[in-house]
Each structure stands twice: as C-alpha cells, then as structure tokens.
mmCIF file of C-alpha atoms in Angstrom:
data_model
loop_
_atom_site.group_PDB
_atom_site.id
_atom_site.type_symbol
_atom_site.label_atom_id
_atom_site.label_comp_id
_atom_site.label_asym_id
_atom_site.label_seq_id
_atom_site.Cartn_x
_atom_site.Cartn_y
_atom_site.Cartn_z
ATOM 1 C CA ARG O 1488 -12.932 11.820 8.513
ATOM 2 C CA ARG O 1489 -12.907 15.578 7.943
ATOM 3 C CA ARG O 1490 -11.821 14.926 4.375
ATOM 4 C CA GLU O 1491 -14.760 12.575 3.827
ATOM 5 C CA THR O 1492 -17.352 15.320 4.390
ATOM 6 C CA ALA O 1493 -18.597 17.828 1.832
ATOM 7 C CA GLN O 1494 -17.938 20.679 4.278
ATOM 8 C CA TYR O 1495 -14.190 20.024 4.109
ATOM 9 C CA PHE O 1496 -14.037 21.250 0.507
ATOM 10 C CA SER O 1497 -14.250 24.831 -0.667
ATOM 11 C CA ALA O 1498 -17.545 26.384 -1.727
ATOM 12 C CA GLU O 1499 -16.303 26.538 -5.325
ATOM 13 C CA THR O 1500 -15.493 22.828 -5.397
ATOM 14 C CA ARG O 1501 -18.903 21.943 -3.960
ATOM 15 C CA ALA O 1502 -20.539 24.186 -6.557
ATOM 16 C CA ARG O 1503 -18.612 22.467 -9.347
ATOM 17 C CA ALA O 1504 -19.686 19.055 -8.076
ATOM 18 C CA ARG O 1505 -23.321 20.141 -8.065
ATOM 19 C CA ALA O 1506 -22.938 21.584 -11.551
ATOM 20 C CA VAL O 1507 -21.528 18.294 -12.864
ATOM 21 C CA PHE O 1508 -23.773 15.781 -11.113
ATOM 22 C CA ALA O 1509 -26.937 17.789 -10.636
ATOM 23 C CA GLY O 1510 -26.744 19.991 -13.719
ATOM 24 C CA PRO O 1511 -28.639 19.843 -17.020
ATOM 25 C CA ALA O 1512 -26.448 17.056 -18.479
ATOM 26 C CA ALA O 1513 -27.076 14.776 -15.511
ATOM 27 C CA LYS O 1514 -30.800 15.498 -15.479
ATOM 28 C CA ALA O 1515 -31.086 14.923 -19.222
ATOM 29 C CA GLY O 1516 -29.217 11.646 -18.882
ATOM 30 C CA SER O 1517 -31.555 10.388 -16.166
ATOM 31 C CA GLU O 1518 -34.479 10.730 -18.564
ATOM 32 C CA ARG O 1519 -32.863 8.476 -21.184
ATOM 33 C CA GLY O 1520 -32.713 4.695 -21.314
ATOM 34 C CA ASP O 1521 -30.092 2.199 -20.262
ATOM 35 C CA ASP O 1522 -27.268 4.125 -21.962
ATOM 36 C CA ALA O 1523 -27.769 7.161 -19.700
ATOM 37 C CA PRO O 1524 -24.599 6.708 -17.557
ATOM 38 C CA GLN O 1525 -22.351 6.217 -20.579
ATOM 39 C CA ALA O 1526 -23.865 9.201 -22.343
ATOM 40 C CA PHE O 1527 -23.483 11.380 -19.259
ATOM 41 C CA VAL O 1528 -19.807 10.455 -18.812
ATOM 42 C CA ALA O 1529 -19.083 11.041 -22.493
ATOM 43 C CA ALA O 1530 -20.682 14.486 -22.352
ATOM 44 C CA SER O 1531 -19.112 15.472 -19.026
ATOM 45 C CA ALA O 1532 -15.686 13.803 -19.193
ATOM 46 C CA GLN O 1533 -13.690 17.035 -19.114
ATOM 47 C CA SER O 1534 -15.726 18.491 -16.251
ATOM 48 C CA ILE O 1535 -15.375 15.271 -14.255
ATOM 49 C CA ASP O 1536 -11.589 15.211 -14.826
ATOM 50 C CA GLU O 1537 -11.241 18.839 -13.726
ATOM 51 C CA LEU O 1538 -13.356 18.190 -10.635
ATOM 52 C CA THR O 1539 -11.303 15.101 -9.741
ATOM 53 C CA LEU O 1540 -8.036 17.056 -9.996
ATOM 54 C CA ARG O 1541 -9.462 19.873 -7.876
ATOM 55 C CA ILE O 1542 -10.624 17.428 -5.192
ATOM 56 C CA GLY O 1543 -7.171 15.809 -5.184
ATOM 57 C CA GLU O 1544 -5.484 19.190 -4.645
ATOM 58 C CA GLU O 1545 -7.764 20.110 -1.769
ATOM 59 C CA LEU O 1546 -7.427 16.680 -0.135
ATOM 60 C CA ASP O 1547 -3.636 17.205 0.008
ATOM 61 C CA LEU O 1548 -2.972 13.555 0.848
ATOM 62 C CA ASP O 1549 0.704 14.129 1.646
ATOM 63 C CA ARG O 1550 -0.255 16.512 4.455
ATOM 64 C CA CYS O 1551 -2.993 14.102 5.549
ATOM 65 C CA THR O 1552 -0.440 11.285 5.845
ATOM 66 C CA GLY O 1553 1.766 13.493 8.008
ATOM 67 C CA GLU O 1554 -1.142 14.429 10.252
ATOM 68 C CA ILE O 1555 -2.052 10.765 10.772
ATOM 69 C CA ASP O 1556 1.559 9.827 11.601
ATOM 70 C CA ALA O 1557 1.789 12.679 14.116
ATOM 71 C CA ALA O 1558 -1.529 11.710 15.721
ATOM 72 C CA LEU O 1559 -0.482 8.071 16.100
ATOM 73 C CA ALA O 1560 2.927 9.022 17.459
ATOM 74 C CA ALA O 1561 1.534 11.385 20.087
ATOM 75 C CA LEU O 1562 -1.735 9.683 21.107
ATOM 76 C CA ASP O 1563 -2.528 12.944 22.895
ATOM 77 C CA PRO O 1564 -5.419 12.320 25.325
ATOM 78 C CA ALA O 1565 -6.687 15.832 24.588
ATOM 79 C CA LEU O 1566 -7.182 14.932 20.919
ATOM 80 C CA TRP O 1567 -8.109 11.244 21.148
ATOM 81 C CA PRO O 1568 -11.369 9.924 22.593
ATOM 82 C CA ASP O 1569 -10.599 7.458 25.389
ATOM 83 C CA ARG O 1570 -12.090 4.518 23.495
ATOM 84 C CA ALA O 1571 -10.102 5.185 20.298
ATOM 85 C CA ARG O 1572 -6.888 5.717 22.250
ATOM 86 C CA ARG O 1573 -7.365 2.440 24.110
ATOM 87 C CA GLU O 1574 -8.028 0.575 20.840
ATOM 88 C CA ALA O 1575 -4.812 1.917 19.301
ATOM 89 C CA LEU O 1576 -2.742 1.031 22.352
ATOM 90 C CA VAL O 1577 -4.188 -2.445 22.859
ATOM 91 C CA ASN O 1578 -4.166 -3.558 19.220
ATOM 92 C CA HIS O 1579 -0.911 -1.946 18.063
ATOM 93 C CA LEU O 1580 1.449 -1.756 21.013
ATOM 94 C CA GLY O 1581 -0.102 -4.785 22.697
ATOM 95 C CA PHE O 1582 0.063 -7.088 19.676
ATOM 96 C CA PRO O 1583 3.352 -8.824 20.646
ATOM 97 C CA PHE O 1584 1.902 -9.665 24.070
ATOM 98 C CA TRP O 1585 -1.301 -11.121 22.597
ATOM 99 C CA ASP O 1586 0.793 -13.088 20.102
ATOM 100 C CA VAL O 1587 2.886 -14.657 22.866
ATOM 101 C CA LEU O 1588 -0.232 -15.590 24.804
ATOM 102 C CA ALA O 1589 -1.901 -17.160 21.771
ATOM 103 C CA LEU O 1590 1.163 -19.231 20.884
ATOM 104 C CA SER O 1591 1.538 -20.391 24.467
ATOM 105 C CA VAL O 1592 -2.045 -21.632 24.542
ATOM 106 C CA ALA O 1593 -1.452 -23.571 21.321
ATOM 107 C CA ASN O 1594 1.662 -25.206 22.780
ATOM 108 C CA TRP O 1595 -0.050 -26.203 26.023
ATOM 109 C CA ARG O 1596 -2.966 -27.977 24.394
ATOM 110 C CA ASP O 1597 -2.879 -31.752 24.364
ATOM 111 C CA ALA O 1598 -3.501 -31.918 20.642
ATOM 112 C CA GLY O 1599 -1.013 -34.609 19.700
ATOM 113 C CA GLU O 1600 1.570 -34.226 16.966
ATOM 114 C CA PHE O 1601 1.188 -31.303 14.582
ATOM 115 C CA GLU O 1602 1.760 -31.825 10.886
ATOM 116 C CA GLU O 1603 3.553 -28.997 9.157
ATOM 117 C CA ILE O 1604 1.504 -27.191 6.510
ATOM 118 C CA LEU O 1605 3.308 -24.757 4.222
ATOM 119 C CA VAL O 1606 1.402 -21.914 2.622
ATOM 120 C CA ASP O 1607 2.977 -19.691 -0.001
ATOM 121 C CA ARG O 1608 1.552 -16.213 0.430
ATOM 122 C CA MET O 1609 1.837 -13.305 -2.020
ATOM 123 C CA SER O 1610 1.927 -10.256 0.218
ATOM 124 C CA PRO O 1611 3.961 -7.030 0.478
ATOM 125 C CA GLU O 1612 4.859 -8.146 3.990
ATOM 126 C CA ASP O 1613 6.781 -11.086 2.512
ATOM 127 C CA ALA O 1614 8.937 -8.985 0.159
ATOM 128 C CA ARG O 1615 11.852 -9.518 2.507
ATOM 129 C CA THR O 1616 14.675 -8.205 0.354
ATOM 130 C CA LEU O 1617 12.918 -4.883 -0.140
ATOM 131 C CA LYS O 1618 12.436 -4.743 3.627
ATOM 132 C CA THR O 1619 16.164 -5.106 4.211
ATOM 133 C CA PHE O 1620 16.744 -2.153 1.879
ATOM 134 C CA GLY O 1621 14.565 -0.079 4.178
ATOM 135 C CA VAL O 1622 11.937 0.420 1.459
ATOM 136 C CA PRO O 1623 8.467 1.307 2.891
ATOM 137 C CA LEU O 1624 6.080 -1.408 1.723
ATOM 138 C CA ALA O 1625 2.770 0.257 2.599
ATOM 139 C CA LEU O 1626 0.520 1.224 -0.309
ATOM 140 C CA LYS O 1627 -0.319 4.894 -0.697
ATOM 141 C CA GLY O 1628 -3.808 4.146 -1.978
ATOM 142 C CA ALA O 1629 -4.877 2.483 1.260
ATOM 143 C CA GLY O 1630 -6.032 5.802 2.728
ATOM 144 C CA LEU O 1631 -9.471 7.373 2.411
ATOM 145 C CA MET O 1632 -11.155 3.962 2.633
ATOM 146 C CA HIS O 1633 -8.786 2.669 -0.110
ATOM 147 C CA PHE O 1634 -9.704 5.477 -2.530
ATOM 148 C CA ALA O 1635 -6.665 7.702 -1.903
ATOM 149 C CA ALA O 1636 -4.912 6.767 -5.169
ATOM 150 C CA PHE O 1637 -8.047 7.714 -7.096
ATOM 151 C CA PHE O 1638 -7.175 11.366 -6.466
ATOM 152 C CA SER O 1639 -3.405 11.205 -6.921
ATOM 153 C CA ARG O 1640 -1.500 9.962 -9.943
ATOM 154 C CA ARG O 1641 1.699 9.919 -7.877
ATOM 155 C CA TYR O 1642 0.028 7.537 -5.426
ATOM 156 C CA ARG O 1643 -1.134 5.294 -8.278
ATOM 157 C CA GLU O 1644 2.345 5.193 -9.801
ATOM 158 C CA HIS O 1645 3.890 4.413 -6.414
ATOM 159 C CA ASP O 1646 1.531 1.495 -5.723
ATOM 160 C CA TYR O 1647 1.866 0.087 -9.252
ATOM 161 C CA LEU O 1648 5.671 0.141 -9.130
ATOM 162 C CA MET O 1649 5.872 -1.265 -5.612
ATOM 163 C CA GLY O 1650 3.447 -4.031 -6.609
ATOM 164 C CA ARG O 1651 5.729 -5.118 -9.443
ATOM 165 C CA LEU O 1652 8.850 -5.020 -7.262
ATOM 166 C CA GLN O 1653 7.219 -6.831 -4.355
ATOM 167 C CA ALA O 1654 5.829 -9.556 -6.627
ATOM 168 C CA ALA O 1655 9.213 -10.110 -8.278
ATOM 169 C CA ASP O 1656 10.959 -10.237 -4.912
ATOM 170 C CA ARG O 1657 8.454 -12.781 -3.619
ATOM 171 C CA LEU O 1658 8.516 -14.937 -6.763
ATOM 172 C CA VAL O 1659 12.285 -15.347 -6.525
ATOM 173 C CA ASP O 1660 11.824 -16.823 -3.033
ATOM 174 C CA LEU O 1661 9.012 -19.121 -4.165
ATOM 175 C CA VAL O 1662 11.009 -20.508 -7.112
ATOM 176 C CA ARG O 1663 14.142 -20.898 -4.994
ATOM 177 C CA ASP O 1664 12.329 -22.767 -2.238
ATOM 178 C CA SER O 1665 10.485 -24.990 -4.716
ATOM 179 C CA ALA O 1666 13.729 -25.892 -6.498
ATOM 180 C CA GLY O 1667 15.470 -26.804 -3.260
ATOM 181 C CA ALA O 1668 18.872 -26.037 -1.823
ATOM 182 C CA GLU O 1669 20.736 -28.559 -4.001
ATOM 183 C CA ALA O 1670 19.414 -27.120 -7.275
ATOM 184 C CA CYS O 1671 20.323 -23.588 -6.187
ATOM 185 C CA ARG O 1672 23.840 -24.461 -5.099
ATOM 186 C CA GLY O 1673 26.303 -22.093 -6.753
ATOM 187 C CA VAL O 1674 23.551 -19.743 -7.989
ATOM 188 C CA ASP O 1675 23.876 -16.101 -6.939
ATOM 189 C CA ILE O 1676 20.233 -15.739 -5.882
ATOM 190 C CA GLU O 1677 20.605 -12.243 -4.450
ATOM 191 C CA GLY O 1678 22.523 -11.008 -7.485
ATOM 192 C CA LEU O 1679 19.795 -12.408 -9.726
ATOM 193 C CA ARG O 1680 17.157 -10.766 -7.555
ATOM 194 C CA ARG O 1681 18.838 -7.379 -7.805
ATOM 195 C CA ARG O 1682 19.127 -7.662 -11.593
ATOM 196 C CA ILE O 1683 15.398 -8.427 -11.825
ATOM 197 C CA LEU O 1684 14.512 -5.446 -9.639
ATOM 198 C CA ARG O 1685 16.794 -3.137 -11.625
ATOM 199 C CA ARG O 1686 15.279 -4.351 -14.906
ATOM 200 C CA ILE O 1687 11.789 -3.496 -13.613
ATOM 201 C CA LEU O 1688 12.953 0.005 -12.644
ATOM 202 C CA ASP O 1689 14.569 0.524 -16.056
ATOM 203 C CA THR O 1690 11.430 -0.678 -17.850
ATOM 204 C CA GLU O 1691 8.963 1.417 -15.851
ATOM 205 C CA ALA O 1692 10.970 4.650 -15.449
ATOM 206 C CA PRO O 1693 9.871 6.187 -18.801
ATOM 207 C CA HIS O 1694 6.218 5.550 -17.972
ATOM 208 C CA LEU O 1695 6.132 6.906 -14.387
ATOM 209 C CA PRO O 1696 6.924 10.638 -14.590
ATOM 210 C CA ASN O 1697 5.759 11.306 -11.017
ATOM 211 C CA SER O 1698 8.012 8.661 -9.487
ATOM 212 C CA GLU O 1699 11.465 9.902 -10.472
ATOM 213 C CA GLY O 1700 12.485 10.465 -6.857
ATOM 214 C CA LEU O 1701 11.233 7.041 -5.755
ATOM 215 C CA ILE O 1702 12.990 5.258 -8.646
ATOM 216 C CA ALA O 1703 16.245 7.119 -8.017
ATOM 217 C CA ASP O 1704 16.115 6.208 -4.335
ATOM 218 C CA LEU O 1705 15.456 2.538 -5.116
ATOM 219 C CA ARG O 1706 18.355 2.465 -7.575
ATOM 220 C CA ARG O 1707 20.689 3.941 -4.954
ATOM 221 C CA ARG O 1708 19.626 1.309 -2.450
ATOM 222 C CA LEU O 1709 20.162 -1.526 -4.934
ATOM 223 C CA ALA O 1710 23.562 -0.181 -5.946
ATOM 224 C CA ALA O 1711 24.655 0.201 -2.345
ATOM 225 C CA GLY O 1712 23.778 -3.421 -1.620
ATOM 226 C CA GLN O 1713 22.137 -2.600 1.681
ATOM 227 C CA ALA O 1714 20.512 -6.031 2.010
ATOM 228 C CA SER O 1715 22.487 -7.049 5.084
ATOM 229 C CA GLY O 1716 22.392 -10.778 5.581
ATOM 230 C CA SER O 1717 20.333 -11.337 2.430
ATOM 231 C CA GLY O 1718 22.593 -14.186 1.374
ATOM 232 C CA ARG O 1719 21.154 -16.396 4.112
ATOM 233 C CA ARG O 1720 18.311 -18.617 3.022
ATOM 234 C CA GLN O 1721 14.979 -17.738 4.598
ATOM 235 C CA ASP O 1722 11.928 -19.941 4.789
ATOM 236 C CA SER O 1723 9.201 -18.528 2.560
ATOM 237 C CA GLY O 1724 6.317 -20.533 4.004
ATOM 238 C CA LEU O 1725 3.890 -19.844 6.816
ATOM 239 C CA HIS O 1726 3.623 -22.652 9.342
#
C-alpha cells in the first residue's frame, strides 16, 4: 500500500509525473478534439517511457516481494492489525479444515447418486509436471493490483515464458486423457513432454534477455529429470 501512494516516490519522480501529465503538452492536448490522447502520447512518448522506468526502479518489486514474504511468515502482532492477522490465519492456514468440513457436509446430504462431471481447466495450478520440478508457478505480475509487470520487463518475460510452459504442460495432459490409456500405450508421454518444454525454452531464449537465469535453471531441472513419479498417470479433470 505504501507503494501505491504518491508520497512513496521521490520528489523528483513526482515532479516528472506532473511535468508529463500536467505540463504544456497535456494541456494543449486537452484542448484538441477526439485525437487528443493519441497526439499527447506521440508527443510525450520518450518522457512517459523515462518516467515508467524511473517508477519501476523506485518500486523495487524484488524487495517488495521479499518484504511481503517476511510479513506473511512472521505474522507479527506488532505489525499486523488484529483483523488482518485473523483473516490471514483463518483463510490460509485454516483452509484444509474448512475444506474437510465442506466435503463432509456434501457426503452427508441425502442427495441420491452423484453423476461425475469432468471439467478440463487451463490453470497454472494444473501444470503438474512443472510442480514436480519445484518450479514456482505464481505470476510475478500479480502484485500491485496486477500491475507489477507493467513496471518490470523481467517480470513480463517471466510471466510470458511461464505461461507458455504451463500451457504446454497442461495440453499434454488434456490430449493424453482424451486419447485414452489404450491409445497412449507404449508412448513415452513424459519424454515427449520434456522435449516440448525444452523446445519452448530454446525458441524463447534469444528473445528474453532478462530471463537467462530462469531459463538456465529450468534447463537444469529438465536435464536432471526431477519429476519424481511423473510416469504415473494422473487424472486431469475436476470432479
């Protein structure tokens, strides 16, 4: 929240923002017709880019991520309002207990026979092979009310690459499950999956200069074959 206020940024950054969005170019644009926004952006593109980079540097999202992790790990009563602390404890740590209670209620109801409904979901949470490699699936751009990647090219590259890998991982499961066990007999599904993931890394590496460390780490994990138990078939549907 501190980073979402104007006071968080330096006086120079605030002055630059005023100069860009309240300066002569902005005022002149407001007096024009319907093309005013496009004309303003065209005239101020360099200033806007410089301001965006400066805001990204002062936000320091890597440090922000560390601060949030430390705050959640400690839940220090001296730093957390009672209500916020209770919400975090009940909804995060208490989730397994609520889940058990909800499922129990569903089982006790006299609702007759349930018919199984399968839903194929495309979600990072379902990229199971990447999970077994120990790859963090969370998107970097989810911070700052989902605008974090707007201020960091490294964050944008990370989320783009992970999106491609997660989608490929998930699609392999969907095709395998749709084909059925008999059609996949004798097919090295996990070997095929790894080749697809490696091909994506090879294709994207030249275009993601800020993700060299991430790509190298993913390649090491794929080469090491850390997907323990990945040869076992897993149900891809939600019941």
